[in-house]
């Protein structure tokens, strides 16, 4: 429109409009420094003449380009078998001097000595082939960062990613085994083993499970930046075995208690070995398979693979660790003044007389030494010197939760039970 209108104007008018437009451009569209300079010389501007503009360039583009180049020069190196920092740096074209400087970057830099095959380290290398930064993620949440300070010295620090913890639930019904039911409920192997450990003092999972038994589990799940990194601890669980309900609540001390505050952990394990089956029960009279005569069988024989670890059934002190032609390699443990447990036919003994042991500690491995027809653990349980059936004897309870913690635990237990019951109702409604 402007061009068409100007065609009909006299030439002097055209020059006037062009001059005014140019002047406004200088005043309002140029940067302030150039506008000021041209205001001072506006009286000498000539129409139709070209003027050069001395515009200073900014460093923004150069800085952005440098950052991009630095990112583009980040290289990732996977740790191979036999690798160390020097070998990886040589592969990256870095000098031994840089290897030394990085290794001296502070206490945290020693984590580079524990790199494992399959781990990765990332290196920022500039255009001169020199190291700028190093990053080593040694866990899902922690990364070792080695960077240069203002003196161009390498320093180390740990960068930690926040973990988001969420609550999830699972339920299962027994058809043939806890393991299969747990896998069907999408529990991890560790969660299934933890579940067995929580209720293992009350339920014999090898012999007492029945079809139709069920469980409910509330557990933590961990996320970083919205990405699942793994399952956390079980927070509460319930197991219904042959119509009897067992409930466990995890407290801040890491132990599990009944809703009333009694410890789920008993003073003794019901079975101190992961066995295949019971080859011989506690009996007043049994025909001995080796001696070929009738005699009392004062313990329980747990058939298991040779070399299977055997655990101490409870805390105590080893009063015998020896070998003889009848018991083979055997270990006896005294538990206070009242209880003694005996473990026979080991392949190897792992403890010595006088040694203090903790419940669950490995004391030997299953074998068939002495008078034994095959690999198994012969386990005896004595109360005041009298042999009792290890599978049916009443096990003493462990200490309840500390009195100082009872009020706080009651609040936690109430909350956990409400969450567990709500999840059960939702799951049942969905099914």
Short mmCIF file of C-alpha atoms in Angstrom, two decimals:
data_model
loop_
_atom_site.label_atom_id
_atom_site.label_comp_id
_atom_site.label_asym_id
_atom_site.label_seq_id
_atom_site.Cartn_x
_atom_site.Cartn_y
_atom_site.Cartn_z
CA UNK A 1 0.00 0.00 0.00
CA UNK A 2 2.78 2.45 0.91
CA UNK A 3 4.61 1.80 -2.36
CA UNK A 4 1.45 2.36 -4.43
CA UNK A 5 0.62 5.60 -2.54
CA UNK A 6 4.15 6.97 -2.95
CA UNK A 7 4.05 6.50 -6.76
CA UNK A 8 1.54 9.36 -7.03
CA UNK A 9 3.52 11.76 -4.82
CA UNK A 10 5.88 14.43 -6.18
CA UNK A 11 9.56 13.61 -5.89
CA UNK A 12 10.31 16.14 -3.06
CA UNK A 13 7.55 14.53 -0.96
CA UNK A 14 9.05 11.07 -1.53
CA UNK A 15 12.43 12.28 -0.22
CA UNK A 16 10.77 13.79 2.86
CA UNK A 17 8.90 10.58 3.78
CA UNK A 18 12.06 8.45 3.28
CA UNK A 19 14.10 10.74 5.52
CA UNK A 20 11.49 10.66 8.32
CA UNK A 21 11.24 6.85 8.18
CA UNK A 22 15.00 6.51 8.38
CA UNK A 23 15.18 8.84 11.34
CA UNK A 24 12.46 6.91 13.24
CA UNK A 25 14.29 3.63 12.54
CA UNK A 26 17.45 5.03 14.09
CA UNK A 27 15.63 6.36 17.16
CA UNK A 28 13.42 3.37 17.99
CA UNK A 29 14.73 0.20 16.34
CA UNK A 30 18.48 0.44 16.74
CA UNK A 31 20.18 -0.38 20.07
CA UNK A 32 20.45 2.62 22.36
CA UNK A 33 24.16 3.19 21.71
CA UNK A 34 23.75 3.38 17.92
CA UNK A 35 20.56 5.47 18.19
CA UNK A 36 22.34 8.01 20.38
CA UNK A 37 25.25 8.24 17.97
CA UNK A 38 22.99 8.81 15.00
CA UNK A 39 20.87 11.40 16.80
CA UNK A 40 23.97 13.54 17.08
CA UNK A 41 24.62 13.28 13.35
CA UNK A 42 21.02 13.32 12.11
CA UNK A 43 21.45 16.80 10.72
CA UNK A 44 24.12 15.49 8.34
CA UNK A 45 22.23 12.43 7.12
CA UNK A 46 21.92 12.37 3.39
CA UNK A 47 19.02 10.70 1.62
CA UNK A 48 20.00 7.77 -0.55
CA UNK A 49 23.42 7.32 1.12
CA UNK A 50 24.42 4.06 2.89
CA UNK A 51 25.78 4.19 6.44
CA UNK A 52 27.62 1.30 8.13
CA UNK A 53 26.49 0.23 11.62
CA UNK A 54 29.15 -0.77 14.13
CA UNK A 55 27.14 -3.34 16.13
CA UNK A 56 29.01 -5.23 18.89
CA UNK A 57 28.49 -9.02 18.86
CA UNK A 58 27.37 -10.79 22.06
CA UNK A 59 29.04 -13.79 23.72
CA UNK A 60 25.78 -15.70 24.20
CA UNK A 61 26.13 -17.82 21.06
CA UNK A 62 29.77 -18.58 21.82
CA UNK A 63 28.94 -19.69 25.36
CA UNK A 64 26.07 -21.94 24.19
CA UNK A 65 28.34 -23.45 21.53
CA UNK A 66 30.99 -24.20 24.17
CA UNK A 67 28.45 -25.97 26.36
CA UNK A 68 27.21 -28.05 23.43
CA UNK A 69 30.76 -29.01 22.49
CA UNK A 70 31.46 -30.05 26.07
CA UNK A 71 28.38 -32.30 26.14
CA UNK A 72 29.22 -33.73 22.75
CA UNK A 73 32.69 -34.64 24.07
CA UNK A 74 31.30 -36.70 26.97
CA UNK A 75 32.36 -40.30 26.48
CA UNK A 76 31.16 -43.40 28.29
CA UNK A 77 33.51 -46.31 29.05
CA UNK A 78 32.32 -49.70 30.28
CA UNK A 79 34.55 -51.38 32.87
CA UNK A 80 35.94 -54.67 31.57
CA UNK A 81 37.40 -57.58 33.48
CA UNK A 82 40.90 -56.62 34.67
CA UNK A 83 40.32 -52.90 34.12
CA UNK A 84 41.47 -50.18 36.46
CA UNK A 85 41.45 -46.37 36.21
CA UNK A 86 44.81 -46.22 34.45
CA UNK A 87 43.76 -48.71 31.77
CA UNK A 88 40.47 -46.91 31.13
CA UNK A 89 42.23 -43.52 30.94
CA UNK A 90 44.74 -44.93 28.47
CA UNK A 91 41.83 -46.20 26.35
CA UNK A 92 40.38 -42.68 26.49
CA UNK A 93 43.68 -41.12 25.36
CA UNK A 94 44.38 -39.49 28.74
CA UNK A 95 47.83 -39.24 30.29
CA UNK A 96 49.18 -41.06 33.38
CA UNK A 97 49.50 -37.63 35.02
CA UNK A 98 45.74 -37.15 34.76
CA UNK A 99 45.19 -40.62 36.21
CA UNK A 100 47.30 -39.66 39.21
CA UNK A 101 45.55 -36.29 39.69
CA UNK A 102 42.11 -37.94 39.64
CA UNK A 103 43.19 -40.65 42.09
CA UNK A 104 44.28 -37.87 44.48
CA UNK A 105 40.99 -35.97 44.21
CA UNK A 106 39.89 -36.74 47.77
CA UNK A 107 38.61 -39.60 49.92
CA UNK A 108 35.57 -40.24 47.73
CA UNK A 109 37.85 -40.88 44.72
CA UNK A 110 38.82 -44.21 46.32
CA UNK A 111 35.47 -45.57 45.12
CA UNK A 112 37.14 -45.85 41.70
CA UNK A 113 39.23 -48.66 43.18
CA UNK A 114 36.05 -50.72 43.63
CA UNK A 115 34.74 -50.54 40.05
CA UNK A 116 33.27 -53.83 38.87
CA UNK A 117 33.03 -55.30 35.36
CA UNK A 118 29.89 -53.94 33.72
CA UNK A 119 30.03 -50.59 35.54
CA UNK A 120 30.39 -47.43 33.45
CA UNK A 121 32.25 -44.16 33.94
CA UNK A 122 31.62 -41.00 31.92
CA UNK A 123 34.42 -38.61 30.98
CA UNK A 124 34.16 -35.02 29.74
CA UNK A 125 37.21 -34.39 27.54
CA UNK A 126 37.84 -30.97 25.99
CA UNK A 127 39.13 -30.20 22.49
CA UNK A 128 42.72 -30.28 23.75
CA UNK A 129 42.24 -33.89 24.84
CA UNK A 130 42.29 -33.05 28.56
CA UNK A 131 39.91 -34.34 31.20
CA UNK A 132 37.34 -31.85 32.50
CA UNK A 133 34.93 -34.01 34.55
CA UNK A 134 34.46 -37.64 35.58
CA UNK A 135 31.21 -39.27 36.69
CA UNK A 136 30.85 -42.78 38.15
CA UNK A 137 27.37 -44.01 39.13
CA UNK A 138 28.11 -46.73 41.68
CA UNK A 139 24.48 -47.16 42.73
CA UNK A 140 21.02 -46.26 41.52
CA UNK A 141 20.99 -43.18 43.75
CA UNK A 142 24.65 -42.12 44.13
CA UNK A 143 27.20 -40.83 41.64
CA UNK A 144 30.84 -39.98 42.24
CA UNK A 145 31.65 -36.65 40.55
CA UNK A 146 35.26 -35.53 40.07
CA UNK A 147 35.45 -31.96 38.77
CA UNK A 148 37.94 -29.10 38.63
CA UNK A 149 37.85 -26.25 41.16
CA UNK A 150 38.86 -22.61 40.57
CA UNK A 151 42.54 -23.64 40.92
CA UNK A 152 42.11 -26.28 38.17
CA UNK A 153 42.57 -29.00 40.80
CA UNK A 154 40.42 -32.13 40.74
CA UNK A 155 38.03 -32.52 43.69
CA UNK A 156 35.52 -35.28 44.43
CA UNK A 157 31.94 -35.16 45.66
CA UNK A 158 28.90 -37.42 45.82
CA UNK A 159 25.76 -36.51 43.90
CA UNK A 160 22.62 -38.09 45.37
CA UNK A 161 19.28 -38.51 43.63
CA UNK A 162 16.17 -38.34 45.81
CA UNK A 163 14.24 -41.61 46.10
CA UNK A 164 10.46 -41.54 45.95
CA UNK A 165 8.95 -44.33 48.09
CA UNK A 166 5.46 -45.58 47.35
CA UNK A 167 3.30 -48.30 48.90
CA UNK A 168 2.07 -51.31 46.97
CA UNK A 169 0.11 -54.43 47.88
CA UNK A 170 0.00 -58.08 46.86
CA UNK A 171 -2.08 -61.08 47.77
CA UNK A 172 -1.83 -64.75 46.99
CA UNK A 173 -3.50 -68.09 47.59
CA UNK A 174 -1.62 -71.34 48.16
CA UNK A 175 -2.23 -74.14 45.67
CA UNK A 176 0.96 -76.17 46.09
CA UNK A 177 3.77 -74.01 47.55
CA UNK A 178 4.51 -70.56 48.95
CA UNK A 179 7.11 -70.03 46.23
CA UNK A 180 4.69 -70.58 43.35
CA UNK A 181 1.96 -68.51 45.03
CA UNK A 182 4.41 -65.68 45.64
CA UNK A 183 5.60 -65.65 42.03
CA UNK A 184 2.00 -65.66 40.81
CA UNK A 185 1.36 -62.62 43.06
CA UNK A 186 4.32 -60.86 41.35
CA UNK A 187 6.46 -60.85 44.47
CA UNK A 188 10.23 -60.87 43.98
CA UNK A 189 12.35 -63.80 45.15
CA UNK A 190 13.65 -61.70 48.06
CA UNK A 191 10.12 -60.72 49.08
CA UNK A 192 9.01 -64.37 49.10
CA UNK A 193 11.99 -65.32 51.27
CA UNK A 194 11.30 -62.36 53.59
CA UNK A 195 7.67 -63.42 53.92
CA UNK A 196 8.77 -66.93 54.86
CA UNK A 197 11.24 -65.48 57.35
CA UNK A 198 8.63 -63.28 59.04
CA UNK A 199 6.22 -66.16 59.71
CA UNK A 200 8.82 -68.96 59.80
CA UNK A 201 8.72 -69.19 63.60
CA UNK A 202 4.98 -69.97 63.60
CA UNK A 203 4.44 -71.85 60.32
CA UNK A 204 6.37 -74.81 58.94
CA UNK A 205 6.23 -73.92 55.24
CA UNK A 206 7.40 -77.34 54.17
CA UNK A 207 4.84 -79.39 56.08
CA UNK A 208 2.02 -77.24 57.44
CA UNK A 209 0.82 -75.36 54.32
CA UNK A 210 -2.59 -76.32 52.99
CA UNK A 211 -4.33 -75.54 49.71
CA UNK A 212 -6.44 -72.44 50.22
CA UNK A 213 -4.06 -70.80 52.71
CA UNK A 214 -3.58 -67.14 51.79
CA UNK A 215 -1.38 -64.11 52.41
CA UNK A 216 -1.56 -60.32 52.09
CA UNK A 217 1.52 -58.14 51.86
CA UNK A 218 2.06 -54.37 52.02
CA UNK A 219 5.50 -53.31 50.82
CA UNK A 220 7.53 -50.34 49.62
CA UNK A 221 8.51 -49.61 46.03
CA UNK A 222 11.28 -47.14 45.15
CA UNK A 223 11.44 -44.74 42.23
CA UNK A 224 13.98 -42.22 40.92
CA UNK A 225 12.72 -39.54 38.53
CA UNK A 226 9.57 -41.63 38.09
CA UNK A 227 11.54 -44.76 37.12
CA UNK A 228 11.11 -47.92 39.21
CA UNK A 229 14.42 -49.02 40.77
CA UNK A 230 13.31 -51.85 43.04
CA UNK A 231 11.16 -53.13 45.86
CA UNK A 232 11.79 -51.95 49.41
CA UNK A 233 10.94 -53.47 52.77
CA UNK A 234 7.76 -55.33 53.67
CA UNK A 235 5.78 -52.97 55.94
CA UNK A 236 3.03 -55.31 57.09
CA UNK A 237 1.86 -58.81 56.23
CA UNK A 238 -0.84 -61.28 57.10
CA UNK A 239 -0.82 -65.06 56.63
CA UNK A 240 -3.82 -67.35 57.06
CA UNK A 241 -2.71 -70.93 57.68
CA UNK A 242 -5.26 -73.69 58.30
CA UNK A 243 -7.81 -71.08 59.42
CA UNK A 244 -5.48 -69.32 61.86
CA UNK A 245 -4.46 -65.73 61.08
CA UNK A 246 -0.98 -64.39 61.78
CA UNK A 247 -0.31 -60.65 61.39
CA UNK A 248 3.08 -58.91 61.41
CA UNK A 249 3.86 -55.18 61.57
CA UNK A 250 7.33 -53.82 60.79
CA UNK A 251 8.60 -51.18 63.23
CA UNK A 252 11.37 -48.58 62.85
CA UNK A 253 13.88 -50.93 64.55
CA UNK A 254 13.57 -53.25 61.53
CA UNK A 255 11.85 -56.04 63.48
CA UNK A 256 8.34 -57.45 63.08
CA UNK A 257 5.77 -57.60 65.84
CA UNK A 258 2.19 -58.72 66.30
CA UNK A 259 -0.35 -55.85 66.49
CA UNK A 260 -0.15 -56.23 70.27
CA UNK A 261 3.62 -55.67 70.28
CA UNK A 262 4.84 -59.26 70.71
CA UNK A 263 7.88 -60.15 68.65
CA UNK A 264 7.32 -62.39 65.63
CA UNK A 265 10.82 -63.64 66.25
CA UNK A 266 11.04 -66.56 68.65
CA UNK A 267 14.05 -67.64 70.65
CA UNK A 268 14.53 -70.66 68.36
CA UNK A 269 14.09 -71.50 64.70
CA UNK A 270 11.62 -74.31 64.14
CA UNK A 271 13.88 -75.94 61.49
CA UNK A 272 17.57 -74.88 61.24
CA UNK A 273 18.09 -76.05 57.64
CA UNK A 274 16.49 -75.64 54.21
CA UNK A 275 15.44 -79.27 53.77
CA UNK A 276 13.76 -81.32 51.06
CA UNK A 277 11.66 -83.49 53.36
CA UNK A 278 11.69 -85.13 56.79
CA UNK A 279 13.19 -88.57 56.41
CA UNK A 280 12.56 -89.61 60.00
CA UNK A 281 10.45 -88.05 62.76
CA UNK A 282 10.89 -87.94 66.52
CA UNK A 283 9.86 -91.43 67.74
CA UNK A 284 10.17 -93.37 71.01
CA UNK A 285 11.05 -96.46 68.97
CA UNK A 286 12.49 -96.68 65.44
CA UNK A 287 14.31 -99.37 63.45
CA UNK A 288 17.78 -97.94 62.79
CA UNK A 289 18.63 -98.17 59.05
CA UNK A 290 22.35 -98.73 59.70
CA UNK A 291 22.51 -100.57 63.04
CA UNK A 292 19.52 -102.72 62.03
CA UNK A 293 17.92 -102.68 65.48
CA UNK A 294 15.09 -100.94 67.30
CA UNK A 295 16.00 -97.86 69.33
CA UNK A 296 14.59 -94.47 70.23
CA UNK A 297 14.94 -91.72 67.63
CA UNK A 298 15.32 -88.65 69.80
CA UNK A 299 15.41 -86.03 67.05
CA UNK A 300 14.21 -85.16 63.56
CA UNK A 301 16.08 -86.07 60.37
CA UNK A 302 15.92 -83.39 57.67
CA UNK A 303 16.97 -84.76 54.28
CA UNK A 304 18.88 -82.16 52.26
CA UNK A 305 21.57 -81.87 49.63
CA UNK A 306 25.12 -82.47 50.76
CA UNK A 307 26.75 -79.13 51.62
CA UNK A 308 23.49 -77.35 52.48
CA UNK A 309 24.22 -74.77 55.24
CA UNK A 310 22.92 -75.52 58.74
CA UNK A 311 22.09 -72.61 61.06
CA UNK A 312 22.16 -72.21 64.80
CA UNK A 313 18.54 -72.50 65.97
CA UNK A 314 19.09 -69.77 68.56
CA UNK A 315 21.65 -67.59 70.31
CA UNK A 316 24.03 -69.57 72.48
CA UNK A 317 27.50 -70.97 73.18
CA UNK A 318 29.11 -73.97 71.46
CA UNK A 319 29.74 -76.64 74.11
CA UNK A 320 30.91 -79.34 71.71
CA UNK A 321 32.34 -79.42 68.19
CA UNK A 322 33.89 -82.79 67.36
CA UNK A 323 33.84 -86.02 65.35
CA UNK A 324 33.03 -89.58 66.41
CA UNK A 325 32.08 -92.78 64.60
CA UNK A 326 28.40 -92.52 65.55
CA UNK A 327 27.52 -88.82 65.26
CA UNK A 328 30.11 -88.00 62.61
CA UNK A 329 30.93 -84.27 62.59
CA UNK A 330 28.60 -82.75 65.16
CA UNK A 331 27.95 -79.53 67.12
CA UNK A 332 26.13 -79.01 70.44
CA UNK A 333 24.95 -75.55 71.53
CA UNK A 334 23.90 -74.42 75.03
CA UNK A 335 21.15 -71.77 75.14
CA UNK A 336 21.03 -70.31 78.62
CA UNK A 337 20.54 -72.78 81.46
CA UNK A 338 17.50 -74.59 80.14
CA UNK A 339 17.98 -75.48 76.47
CA UNK A 340 20.48 -77.45 74.37
CA UNK A 341 20.35 -78.13 70.61
CA UNK A 342 22.35 -80.86 68.84
CA UNK A 343 23.30 -81.10 65.14
CA UNK A 344 24.73 -84.37 63.73
CA UNK A 345 26.36 -85.82 60.57
CA UNK A 346 27.92 -82.60 59.19
CA UNK A 347 30.28 -82.70 56.24
CA UNK A 348 32.11 -79.74 57.78
CA UNK A 349 31.92 -77.95 61.12
CA UNK A 350 32.15 -74.12 61.03
CA UNK A 351 32.40 -73.33 64.76
CA UNK A 352 34.65 -74.18 67.71
CA UNK A 353 34.04 -75.03 71.37
CA UNK A 354 33.47 -71.92 73.47
CA UNK A 355 32.41 -69.80 70.51
CA UNK A 356 29.33 -67.60 70.90
CA UNK A 357 26.85 -67.91 68.03
CA UNK A 358 23.80 -65.95 66.92
CA UNK A 359 20.52 -67.33 65.66
CA UNK A 360 20.79 -68.00 61.94
CA UNK A 361 24.60 -68.20 61.96
CA UNK A 362 26.00 -71.05 59.84
CA UNK A 363 27.55 -73.70 62.08
CA UNK A 364 28.14 -76.49 59.55
CA UNK A 365 27.01 -78.17 56.33
CA UNK A 366 24.79 -81.18 55.71
CA UNK A 367 26.61 -84.48 55.19
CA UNK A 368 26.48 -88.18 55.99
CA UNK A 369 29.43 -88.68 58.36
CA UNK A 370 29.08 -91.22 61.18
CA UNK A 371 26.21 -93.68 61.19
CA UNK A 372 24.15 -92.18 58.36
CA UNK A 373 22.66 -93.82 55.30
CA UNK A 374 22.57 -90.58 53.28
CA UNK A 375 23.05 -86.82 53.56
CA UNK A 376 20.77 -85.32 56.19
CA UNK A 377 20.76 -83.26 59.38
CA UNK A 378 19.84 -85.04 62.61
CA UNK A 379 18.52 -82.30 64.92
CA UNK A 380 17.76 -82.68 68.63
CA UNK A 381 16.12 -80.28 71.10
CA UNK A 382 16.59 -80.75 74.86
CA UNK A 383 14.69 -78.95 77.64
CA UNK A 384 16.25 -79.35 81.10
CA UNK A 385 18.17 -82.36 79.77
CA UNK A 386 15.08 -84.11 78.36
CA UNK A 387 14.69 -84.71 74.62
CA UNK A 388 11.62 -83.05 73.11
CA UNK A 389 10.18 -83.16 69.60
CA UNK A 390 11.74 -80.15 67.78
CA UNK A 391 8.66 -79.84 65.54
CA UNK A 392 6.07 -79.64 68.34
CA UNK A 393 7.91 -78.31 71.40
CA UNK A 394 6.59 -74.97 72.65
CA UNK A 395 9.21 -72.41 71.71
CA UNK A 396 9.89 -69.57 74.15
CA UNK A 397 8.96 -66.12 72.92
CA UNK A 398 11.50 -63.39 72.25
CA UNK A 399 11.30 -60.10 74.14
CA UNK A 400 8.31 -57.86 73.28
CA UNK A 401 8.78 -54.31 72.03
CA UNK A 402 10.42 -51.96 74.50
CA UNK A 403 7.97 -50.29 76.90
CA UNK A 404 9.18 -46.85 75.84
CA UNK A 405 8.17 -47.63 72.25
CA UNK A 406 4.81 -49.25 72.96
CA UNK A 407 2.67 -46.11 72.58
CA UNK A 408 4.33 -45.09 69.31
CA UNK A 409 4.17 -48.65 67.99
CA UNK A 410 0.43 -48.81 68.75
CA UNK A 411 -0.14 -45.81 66.44
CA UNK A 412 1.99 -47.36 63.69
CA UNK A 413 0.24 -50.71 64.04
CA UNK A 414 -3.20 -49.10 63.85
CA UNK A 415 -2.26 -47.23 60.66
CA UNK A 416 -0.69 -50.29 59.02
CA UNK A 417 -3.66 -52.53 59.85
CA UNK A 418 -6.08 -49.98 58.39
CA UNK A 419 -4.03 -49.76 55.20
CA UNK A 420 -3.75 -53.55 54.98
CA UNK A 421 -7.47 -54.12 55.55
CA UNK A 422 -8.44 -51.45 53.02
CA UNK A 423 -6.20 -53.02 50.40
CA UNK A 424 -7.70 -56.46 51.13
CA UNK A 425 -11.22 -55.12 50.56
CA UNK A 426 -10.19 -53.48 47.30
CA UNK A 427 -8.45 -56.63 46.04
CA UNK A 428 -11.37 -58.85 46.97
CA UNK A 429 -13.78 -56.47 45.22
CA UNK A 430 -11.61 -56.54 42.07
CA UNK A 431 -11.62 -60.32 42.06
#
